Each structure stands twice: as structure tokens, then as C-alpha cells.
PDB file of C-alpha atoms in Angstrom:
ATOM      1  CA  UNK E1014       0.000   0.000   0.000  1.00  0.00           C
ATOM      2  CA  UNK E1015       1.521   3.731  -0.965  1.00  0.00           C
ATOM      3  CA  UNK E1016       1.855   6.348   1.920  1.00  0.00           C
ATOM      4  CA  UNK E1017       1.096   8.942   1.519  1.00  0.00           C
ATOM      5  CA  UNK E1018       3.575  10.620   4.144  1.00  0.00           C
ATOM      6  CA  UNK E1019       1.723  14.334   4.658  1.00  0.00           C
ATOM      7  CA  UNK E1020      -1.148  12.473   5.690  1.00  0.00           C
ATOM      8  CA  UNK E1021       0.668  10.052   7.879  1.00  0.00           C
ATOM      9  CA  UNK E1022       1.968  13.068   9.701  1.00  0.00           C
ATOM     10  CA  UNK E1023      -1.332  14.637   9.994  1.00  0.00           C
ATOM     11  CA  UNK E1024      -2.929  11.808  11.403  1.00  0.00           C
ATOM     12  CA  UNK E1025      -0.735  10.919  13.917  1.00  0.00           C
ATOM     13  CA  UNK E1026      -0.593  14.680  15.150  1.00  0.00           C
ATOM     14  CA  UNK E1027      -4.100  15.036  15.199  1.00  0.00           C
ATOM     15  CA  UNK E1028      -4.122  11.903  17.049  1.00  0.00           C
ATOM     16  CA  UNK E1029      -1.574  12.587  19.636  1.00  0.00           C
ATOM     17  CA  UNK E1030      -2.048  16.656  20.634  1.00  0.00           C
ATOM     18  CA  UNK E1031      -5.897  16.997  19.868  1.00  0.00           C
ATOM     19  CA  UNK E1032      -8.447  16.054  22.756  1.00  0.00           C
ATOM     20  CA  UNK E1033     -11.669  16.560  23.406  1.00  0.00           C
ATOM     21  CA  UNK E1034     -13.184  20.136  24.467  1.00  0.00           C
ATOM     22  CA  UNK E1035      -9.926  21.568  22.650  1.00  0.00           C
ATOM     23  CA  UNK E1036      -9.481  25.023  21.184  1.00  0.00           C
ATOM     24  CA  UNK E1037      -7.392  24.291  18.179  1.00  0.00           C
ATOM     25  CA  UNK E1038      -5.615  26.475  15.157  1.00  0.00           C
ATOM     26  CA  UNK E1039      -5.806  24.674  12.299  1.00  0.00           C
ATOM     27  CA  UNK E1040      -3.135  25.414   9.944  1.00  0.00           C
ATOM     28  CA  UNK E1041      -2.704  26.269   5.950  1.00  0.00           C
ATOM     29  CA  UNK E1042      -1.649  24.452   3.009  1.00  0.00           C
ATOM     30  CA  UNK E1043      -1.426  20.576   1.694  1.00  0.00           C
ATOM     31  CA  UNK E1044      -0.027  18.846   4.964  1.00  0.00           C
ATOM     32  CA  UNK E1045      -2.608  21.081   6.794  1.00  0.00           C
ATOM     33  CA  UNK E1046      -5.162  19.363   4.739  1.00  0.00           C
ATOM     34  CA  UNK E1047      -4.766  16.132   5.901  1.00  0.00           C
ATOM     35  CA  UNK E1048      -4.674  17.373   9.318  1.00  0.00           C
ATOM     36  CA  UNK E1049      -8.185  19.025   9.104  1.00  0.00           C
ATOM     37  CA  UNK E1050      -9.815  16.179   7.416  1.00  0.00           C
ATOM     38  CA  UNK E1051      -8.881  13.873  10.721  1.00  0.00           C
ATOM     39  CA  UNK E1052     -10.077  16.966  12.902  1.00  0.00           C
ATOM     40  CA  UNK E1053     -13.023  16.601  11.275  1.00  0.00           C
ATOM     41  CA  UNK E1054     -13.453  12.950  11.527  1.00  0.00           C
ATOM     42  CA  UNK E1055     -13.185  13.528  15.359  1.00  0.00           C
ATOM     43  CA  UNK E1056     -16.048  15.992  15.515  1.00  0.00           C
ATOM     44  CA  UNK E1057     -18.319  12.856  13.616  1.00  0.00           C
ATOM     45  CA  UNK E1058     -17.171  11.238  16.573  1.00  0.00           C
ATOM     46  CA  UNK E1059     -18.494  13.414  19.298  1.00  0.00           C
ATOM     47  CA  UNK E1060     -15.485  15.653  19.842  1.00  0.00           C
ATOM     48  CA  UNK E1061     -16.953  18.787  21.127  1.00  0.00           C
ATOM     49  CA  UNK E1062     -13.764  21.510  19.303  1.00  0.00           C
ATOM     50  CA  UNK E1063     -13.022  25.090  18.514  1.00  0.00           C
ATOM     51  CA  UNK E1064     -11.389  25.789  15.698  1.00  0.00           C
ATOM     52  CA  UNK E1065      -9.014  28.663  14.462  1.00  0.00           C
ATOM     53  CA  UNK E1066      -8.612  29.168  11.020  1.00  0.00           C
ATOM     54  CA  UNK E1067      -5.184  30.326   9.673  1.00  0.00           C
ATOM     55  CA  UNK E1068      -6.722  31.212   6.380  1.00  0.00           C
ATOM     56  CA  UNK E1069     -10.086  31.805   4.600  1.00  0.00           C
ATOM     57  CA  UNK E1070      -9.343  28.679   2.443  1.00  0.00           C
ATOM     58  CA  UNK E1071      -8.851  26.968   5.656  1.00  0.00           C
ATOM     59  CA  UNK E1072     -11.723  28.120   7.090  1.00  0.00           C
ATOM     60  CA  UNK E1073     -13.730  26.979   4.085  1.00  0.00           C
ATOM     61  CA  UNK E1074     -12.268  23.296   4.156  1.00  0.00           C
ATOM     62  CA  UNK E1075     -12.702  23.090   7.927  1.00  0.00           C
ATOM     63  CA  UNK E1076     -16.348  23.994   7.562  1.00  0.00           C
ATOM     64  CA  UNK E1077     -17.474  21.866   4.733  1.00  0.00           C
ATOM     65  CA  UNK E1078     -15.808  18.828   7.347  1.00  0.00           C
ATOM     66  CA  UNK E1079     -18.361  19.702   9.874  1.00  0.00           C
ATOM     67  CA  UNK E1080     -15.820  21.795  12.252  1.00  0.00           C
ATOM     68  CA  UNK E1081     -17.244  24.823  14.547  1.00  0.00           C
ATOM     69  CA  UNK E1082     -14.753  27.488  13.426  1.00  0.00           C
ATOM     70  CA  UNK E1083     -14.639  30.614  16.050  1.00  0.00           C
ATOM     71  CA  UNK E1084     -12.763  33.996  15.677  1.00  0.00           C
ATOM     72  CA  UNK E1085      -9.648  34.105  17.572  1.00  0.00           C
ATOM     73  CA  UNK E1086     -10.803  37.005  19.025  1.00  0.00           C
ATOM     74  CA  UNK E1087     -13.482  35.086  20.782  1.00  0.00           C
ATOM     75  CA  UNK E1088     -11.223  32.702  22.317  1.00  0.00           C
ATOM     76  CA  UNK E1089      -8.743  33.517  25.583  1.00  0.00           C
ATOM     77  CA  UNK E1090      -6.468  30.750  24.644  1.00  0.00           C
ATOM     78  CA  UNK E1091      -5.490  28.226  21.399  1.00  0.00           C
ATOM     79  CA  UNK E1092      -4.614  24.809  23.214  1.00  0.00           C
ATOM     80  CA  UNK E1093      -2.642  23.544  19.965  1.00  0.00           C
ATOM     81  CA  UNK E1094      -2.238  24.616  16.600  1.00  0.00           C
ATOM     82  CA  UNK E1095      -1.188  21.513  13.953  1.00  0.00           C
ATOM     83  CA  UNK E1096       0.082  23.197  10.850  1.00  0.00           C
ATOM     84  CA  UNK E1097       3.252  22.860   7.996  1.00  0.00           C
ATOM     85  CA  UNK E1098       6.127  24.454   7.086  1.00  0.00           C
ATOM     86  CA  UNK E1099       8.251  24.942   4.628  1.00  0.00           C
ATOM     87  CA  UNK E1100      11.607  24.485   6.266  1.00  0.00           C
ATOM     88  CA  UNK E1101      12.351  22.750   9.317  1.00  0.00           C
ATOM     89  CA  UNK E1102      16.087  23.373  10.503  1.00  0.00           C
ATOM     90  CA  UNK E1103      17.367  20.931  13.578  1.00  0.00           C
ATOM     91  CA  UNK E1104      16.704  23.607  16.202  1.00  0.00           C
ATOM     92  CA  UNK E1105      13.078  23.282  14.974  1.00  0.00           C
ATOM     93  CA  UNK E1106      13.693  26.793  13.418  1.00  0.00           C
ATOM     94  CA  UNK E1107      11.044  27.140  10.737  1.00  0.00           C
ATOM     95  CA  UNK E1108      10.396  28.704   7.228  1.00  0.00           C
ATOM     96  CA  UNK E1109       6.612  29.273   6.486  1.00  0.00           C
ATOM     97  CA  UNK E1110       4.534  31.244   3.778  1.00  0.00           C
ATOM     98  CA  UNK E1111       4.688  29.294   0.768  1.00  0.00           C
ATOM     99  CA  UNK E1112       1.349  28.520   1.311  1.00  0.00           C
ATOM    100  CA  UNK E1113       0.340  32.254   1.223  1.00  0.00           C
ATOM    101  CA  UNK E1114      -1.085  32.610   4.906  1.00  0.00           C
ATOM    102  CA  UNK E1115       2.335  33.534   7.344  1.00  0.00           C
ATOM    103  CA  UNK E1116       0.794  36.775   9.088  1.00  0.00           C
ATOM    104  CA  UNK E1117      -2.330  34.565   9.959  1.00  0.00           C
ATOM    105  CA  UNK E1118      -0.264  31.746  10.876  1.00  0.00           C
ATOM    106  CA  UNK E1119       2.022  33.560  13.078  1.00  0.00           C
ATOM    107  CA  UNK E1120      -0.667  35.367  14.502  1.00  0.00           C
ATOM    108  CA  UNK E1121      -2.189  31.815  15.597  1.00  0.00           C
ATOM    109  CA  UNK E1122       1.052  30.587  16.617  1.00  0.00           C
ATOM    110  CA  UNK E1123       1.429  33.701  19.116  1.00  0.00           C
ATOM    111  CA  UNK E1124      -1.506  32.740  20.900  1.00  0.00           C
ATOM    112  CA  UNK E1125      -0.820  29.200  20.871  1.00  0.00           C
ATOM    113  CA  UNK E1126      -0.047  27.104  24.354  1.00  0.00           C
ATOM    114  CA  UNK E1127       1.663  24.790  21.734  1.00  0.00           C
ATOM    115  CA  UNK E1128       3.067  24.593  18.068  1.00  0.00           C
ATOM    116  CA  UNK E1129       2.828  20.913  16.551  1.00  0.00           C
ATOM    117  CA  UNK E1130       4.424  21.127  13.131  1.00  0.00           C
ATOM    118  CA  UNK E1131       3.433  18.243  10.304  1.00  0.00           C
ATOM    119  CA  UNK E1132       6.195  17.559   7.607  1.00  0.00           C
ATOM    120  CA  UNK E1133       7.442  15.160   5.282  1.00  0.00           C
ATOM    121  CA  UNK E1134      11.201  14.357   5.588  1.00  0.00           C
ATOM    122  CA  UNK E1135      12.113  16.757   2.501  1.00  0.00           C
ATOM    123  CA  UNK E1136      11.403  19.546   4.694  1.00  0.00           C
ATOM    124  CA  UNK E1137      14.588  18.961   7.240  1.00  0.00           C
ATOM    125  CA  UNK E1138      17.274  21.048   6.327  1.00  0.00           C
ATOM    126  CA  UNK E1139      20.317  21.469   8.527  1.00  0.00           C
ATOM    127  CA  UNK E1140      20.387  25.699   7.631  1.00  0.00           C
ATOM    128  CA  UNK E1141      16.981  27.535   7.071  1.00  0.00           C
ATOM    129  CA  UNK E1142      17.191  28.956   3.538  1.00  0.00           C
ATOM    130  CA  UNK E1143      18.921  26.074   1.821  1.00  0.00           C
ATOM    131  CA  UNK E1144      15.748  24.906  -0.495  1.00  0.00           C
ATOM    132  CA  UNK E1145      13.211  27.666  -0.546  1.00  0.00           C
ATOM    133  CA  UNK E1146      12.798  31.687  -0.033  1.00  0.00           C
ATOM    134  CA  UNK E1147      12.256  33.797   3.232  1.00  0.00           C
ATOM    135  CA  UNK E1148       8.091  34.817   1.801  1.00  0.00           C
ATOM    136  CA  UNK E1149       7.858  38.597   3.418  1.00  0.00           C
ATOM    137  CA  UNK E1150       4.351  40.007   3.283  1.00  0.00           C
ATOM    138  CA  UNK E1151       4.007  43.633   2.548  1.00  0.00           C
ATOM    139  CA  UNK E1152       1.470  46.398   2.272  1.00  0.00           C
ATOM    140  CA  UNK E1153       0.721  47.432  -1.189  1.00  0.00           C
ATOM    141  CA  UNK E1154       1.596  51.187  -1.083  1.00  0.00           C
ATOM    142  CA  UNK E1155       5.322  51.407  -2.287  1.00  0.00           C
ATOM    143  CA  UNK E1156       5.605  47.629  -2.376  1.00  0.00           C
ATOM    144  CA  UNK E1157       8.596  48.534  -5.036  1.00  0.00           C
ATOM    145  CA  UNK E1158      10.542  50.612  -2.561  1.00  0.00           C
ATOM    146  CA  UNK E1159       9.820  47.625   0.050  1.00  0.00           C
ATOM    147  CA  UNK E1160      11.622  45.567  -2.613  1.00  0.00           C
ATOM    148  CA  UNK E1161      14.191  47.134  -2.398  1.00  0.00           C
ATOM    149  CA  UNK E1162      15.008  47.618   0.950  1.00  0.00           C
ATOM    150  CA  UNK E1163      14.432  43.929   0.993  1.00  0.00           C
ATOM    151  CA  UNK E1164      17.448  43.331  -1.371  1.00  0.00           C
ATOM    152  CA  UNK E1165      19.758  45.580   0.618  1.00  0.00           C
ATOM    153  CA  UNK E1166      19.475  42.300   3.123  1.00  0.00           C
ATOM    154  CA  UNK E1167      21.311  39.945   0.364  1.00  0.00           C
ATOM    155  CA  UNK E1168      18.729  38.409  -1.239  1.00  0.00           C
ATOM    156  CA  UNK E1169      16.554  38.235  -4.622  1.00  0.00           C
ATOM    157  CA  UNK E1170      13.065  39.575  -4.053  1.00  0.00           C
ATOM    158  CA  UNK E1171      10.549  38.301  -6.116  1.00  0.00           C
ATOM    159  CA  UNK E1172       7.127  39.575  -6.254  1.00  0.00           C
ATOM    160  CA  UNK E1173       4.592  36.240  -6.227  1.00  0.00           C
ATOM    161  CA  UNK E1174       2.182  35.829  -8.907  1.00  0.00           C
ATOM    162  CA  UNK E1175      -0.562  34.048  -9.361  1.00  0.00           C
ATOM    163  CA  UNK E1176      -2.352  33.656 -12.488  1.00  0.00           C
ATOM    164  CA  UNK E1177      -0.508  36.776 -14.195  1.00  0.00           C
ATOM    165  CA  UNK E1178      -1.332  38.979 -11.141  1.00  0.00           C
ATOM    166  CA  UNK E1179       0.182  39.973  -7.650  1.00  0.00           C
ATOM    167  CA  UNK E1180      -0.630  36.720  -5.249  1.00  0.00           C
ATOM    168  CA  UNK E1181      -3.007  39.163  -2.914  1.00  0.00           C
ATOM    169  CA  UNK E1182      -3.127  37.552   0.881  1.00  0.00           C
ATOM    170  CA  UNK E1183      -6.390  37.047   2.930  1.00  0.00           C
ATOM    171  CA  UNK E1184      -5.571  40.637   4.306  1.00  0.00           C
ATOM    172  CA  UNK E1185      -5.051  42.478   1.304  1.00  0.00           C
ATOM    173  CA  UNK E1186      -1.014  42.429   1.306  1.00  0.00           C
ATOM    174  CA  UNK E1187       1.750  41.210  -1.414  1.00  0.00           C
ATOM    175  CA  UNK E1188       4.480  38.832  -0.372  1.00  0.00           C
ATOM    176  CA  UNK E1189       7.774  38.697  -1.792  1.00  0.00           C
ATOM    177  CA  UNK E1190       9.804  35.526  -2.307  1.00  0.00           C
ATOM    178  CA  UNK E1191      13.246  36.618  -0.464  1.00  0.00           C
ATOM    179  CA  UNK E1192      16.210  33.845  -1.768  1.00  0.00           C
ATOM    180  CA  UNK E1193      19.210  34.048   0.351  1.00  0.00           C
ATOM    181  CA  UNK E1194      22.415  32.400  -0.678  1.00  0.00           C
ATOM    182  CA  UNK E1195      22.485  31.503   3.231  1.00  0.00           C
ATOM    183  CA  UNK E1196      20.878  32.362   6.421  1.00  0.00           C
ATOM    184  CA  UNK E1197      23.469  32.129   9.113  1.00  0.00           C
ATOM    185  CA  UNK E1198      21.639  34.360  11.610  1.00  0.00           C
ATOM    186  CA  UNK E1199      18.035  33.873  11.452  1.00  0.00           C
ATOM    187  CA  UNK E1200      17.029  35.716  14.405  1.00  0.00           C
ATOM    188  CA  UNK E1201      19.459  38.760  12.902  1.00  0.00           C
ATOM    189  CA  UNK E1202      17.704  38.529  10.052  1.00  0.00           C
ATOM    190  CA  UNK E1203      14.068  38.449  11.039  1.00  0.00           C
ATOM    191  CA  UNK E1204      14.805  41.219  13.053  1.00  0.00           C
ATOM    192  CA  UNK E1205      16.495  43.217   9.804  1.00  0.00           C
ATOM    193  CA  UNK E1206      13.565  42.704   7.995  1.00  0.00           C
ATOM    194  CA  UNK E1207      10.847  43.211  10.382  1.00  0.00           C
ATOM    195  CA  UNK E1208      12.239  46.938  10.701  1.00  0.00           C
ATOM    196  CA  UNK E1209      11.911  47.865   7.235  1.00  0.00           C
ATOM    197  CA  UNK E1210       8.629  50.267   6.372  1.00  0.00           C
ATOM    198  CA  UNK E1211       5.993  48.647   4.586  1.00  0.00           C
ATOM    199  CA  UNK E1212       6.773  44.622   5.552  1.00  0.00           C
ATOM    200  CA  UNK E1213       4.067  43.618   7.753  1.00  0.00           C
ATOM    201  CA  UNK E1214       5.804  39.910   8.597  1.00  0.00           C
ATOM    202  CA  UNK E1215       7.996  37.284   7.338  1.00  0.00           C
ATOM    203  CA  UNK E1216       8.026  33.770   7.181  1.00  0.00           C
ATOM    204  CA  UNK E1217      10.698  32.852  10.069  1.00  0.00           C
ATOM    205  CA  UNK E1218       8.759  31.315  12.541  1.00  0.00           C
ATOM    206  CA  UNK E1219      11.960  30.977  15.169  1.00  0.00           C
ATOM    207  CA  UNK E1220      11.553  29.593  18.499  1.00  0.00           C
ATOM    208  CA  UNK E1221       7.941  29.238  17.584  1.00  0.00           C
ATOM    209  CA  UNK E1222       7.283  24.746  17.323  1.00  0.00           C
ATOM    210  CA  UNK E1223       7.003  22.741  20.695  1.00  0.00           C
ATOM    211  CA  UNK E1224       7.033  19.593  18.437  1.00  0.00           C
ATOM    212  CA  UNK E1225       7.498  18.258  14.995  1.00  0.00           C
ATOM    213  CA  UNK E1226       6.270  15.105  13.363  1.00  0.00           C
ATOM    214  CA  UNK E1227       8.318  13.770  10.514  1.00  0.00           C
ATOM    215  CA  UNK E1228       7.158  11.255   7.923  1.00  0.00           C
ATOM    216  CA  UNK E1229       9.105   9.253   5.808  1.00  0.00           C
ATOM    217  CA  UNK E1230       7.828   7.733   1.958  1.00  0.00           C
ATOM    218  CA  UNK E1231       7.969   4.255   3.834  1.00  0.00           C
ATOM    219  CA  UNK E1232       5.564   5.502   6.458  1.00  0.00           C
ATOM    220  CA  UNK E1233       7.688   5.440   9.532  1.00  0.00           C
ATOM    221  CA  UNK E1234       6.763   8.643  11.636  1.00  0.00           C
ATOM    222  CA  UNK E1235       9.132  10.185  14.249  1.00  0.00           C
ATOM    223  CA  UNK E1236       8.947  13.289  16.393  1.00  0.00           C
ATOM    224  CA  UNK E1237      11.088  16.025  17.112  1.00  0.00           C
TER     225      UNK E1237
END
């Protein structure tokens, strides 16, 4: 039988960190998926949940699986939030955004009691920045001169776009695709470009997971 090893991580996350009369974030993006499908086969059990959605897509998957989704700013607390990333170094350092919904995310994470992060085993690098950009939302207005002051960081900024247009985020923003050449410092660097007028976040999430569950293509599932 073929794993499918995003799912495998889901489930077993879901399975482990999720009880019932839980608050929960659920996260964004295709590991994410998997992990609000199995929320949702708990509520058909009788699970009485909360749910926080990272994103509008999200929300819109959650709800069509039965899930009650709330506001966070109708709950005091998130007990856990199960969600991807894009990087995952081996201080459990993470890159996040591909997926289009880091200010959300982070947001969730903040108010989080804990972080459980779902990848496959492609995601484990041993420096952040090795296989995929630093995604920095910004605001519209001079989202050029944001640029920019991006690239004055060492990197290439690339403005994401989807179907010939600027990739617009659930809150109106841009994001631009930031590839280092390395990342030696990432809390230096979040910091660097968390000053800079006009970005509104970026997709270091750094000191942000409690735990991490890897899968592997044969279906073995470990934990960090």
C-alpha cells in the first residue's frame, strides 16, 4: 500500500495533541489538509472543538468537514495549533509562507499554548534557507521601494504571482519571495527585515514549534 507521508503526519498529530473540548488552530496548506480532514473525523465522533482558522481557504475546508470554526478574538487561549512548514532546521527553526497565509499563521502561533508542526522528511534542512525563499508580506503602497530595501538584506526579491497577477493575501497584502544564498543568523535577520517600512511579517517562525512530526515515503513517523 503507498503512503502517503503528509497524511501520515497529519494523522498521527491530530491523534496525539488533539483532545476533546480543545481550542485548536488549524493550519494552511497541503499537509494542513490532511490534518483538518482527521479533525473533522473527530467531531463525527463526538469531539466537542473550537477551531481557528489560519486562512479563509482553511476556514472553508474546515467547515465543509463539519468543524465549529470561532474567531480568535473570541477565544482567551489556542490549546494547539497543527500546521506545515516549509523548512524545518534541527533547532526546529522554521520557514513558512509558501502557502500564502504567514501573518495569519504567526498570529495563531502567538496565541498558541503549543506549536505541533506536520512535515514530510524533505522539509529537514540542517540551515533555514537552503531549499526555498524567506516569503515577506508587505502592504501594497510602495511595495517597489519595500523591494528594495528587501534586497539591501542579500537576497533576490521576487514579487509572487498568481495567475498573471500579484498573489493578494487574505488581508489584502503582497508577499515577496526573499532567496538568500544563506541564512546564518536567522534571528538577525528576522529582526532586519521586520524593521523595514511597509513589511508587515515574514516567514521565520523561530523559536515558535514545541514539536514536529516527521514522515518518511515508507511511512515510519518520528517526532522532534
Amino acid at each position: 500500500m503507498t503512503v502517503n507521508p503528509k497524511q501520515a503526519a497529519a494523522e498521527k498529530a491530530v491523534d496525539d495533541f488533539i483532545a476533546d473540548g480543545m481550542t485548536v488552530g488549524l493550519g494552511t496548506g497541503s499537509t494542513a489538509y490532511y490534518a483538518i480532514k482527521r479533525v473533522g473525523e473527530l467531531v463525527k465522533k463526538g469531539f466537542r472543538l473550537k477551531c481557528v482558522a489560519t486562512s479563509a481557504e482553511t476556514e472553508r475546508i474546515a467547515r465543509e468537514c463539519g468543524i465549529f470554526i470561532v474567531s480568535i478574538d473570541d477565544v482567551d487561549r489556542i490549546d494547539v495549533t497543527i500546521d506545515g512548514a516549509d523548512e524545518v532546521d534541527p533547532e526546529m527553526n522554521l520557514i513558512k509562507g509558501l502557502g500564502g497565509a504567514l501573518l495569519r499563521e504567526k498570529i495563531v502561533a502567538s496565541a498558541s499554548a503549543s506549536e505541533v508542526i506536520i512535515i514530510d522528511d524533505s522539509k529537514l534542512v540542517e540551515k533555514l534557507g537552503t531549499k526555498c525563499p524567506v516569503p515577506v508580506e508587505v502592504l501594497v503602497f510602495g511595495h517597489s521601494k519595500t523591494k528594495k530595501a528587501l534586497e539591501r538584506q542579500g537576497c533576490d526579491a521576487a514579487l509572487r504571482v498568481k495567475d498573471g497577477k500579484p498573489f493578494i493575501t487574505d488581508s489584502g497584502n503582497y508577499i515577496y519571495d526573499c532567496k538568500f544564498d544563506s541564512i546564518d543568523n536567522p534571528f538577525f535577520l528576522e529582526s532586519r527585515i521586520n524593521v523595514i517600512p511597509g513589511v508587515v511579517d515574514n516567514g521565520l517562525f523561530l523559536n515558535t514549534a514545541t514539536a514536529v512530526v516527521i514522515s518518511s515515503a515508507d511511512g515510519n513517523v518520528r517526532m522532534m
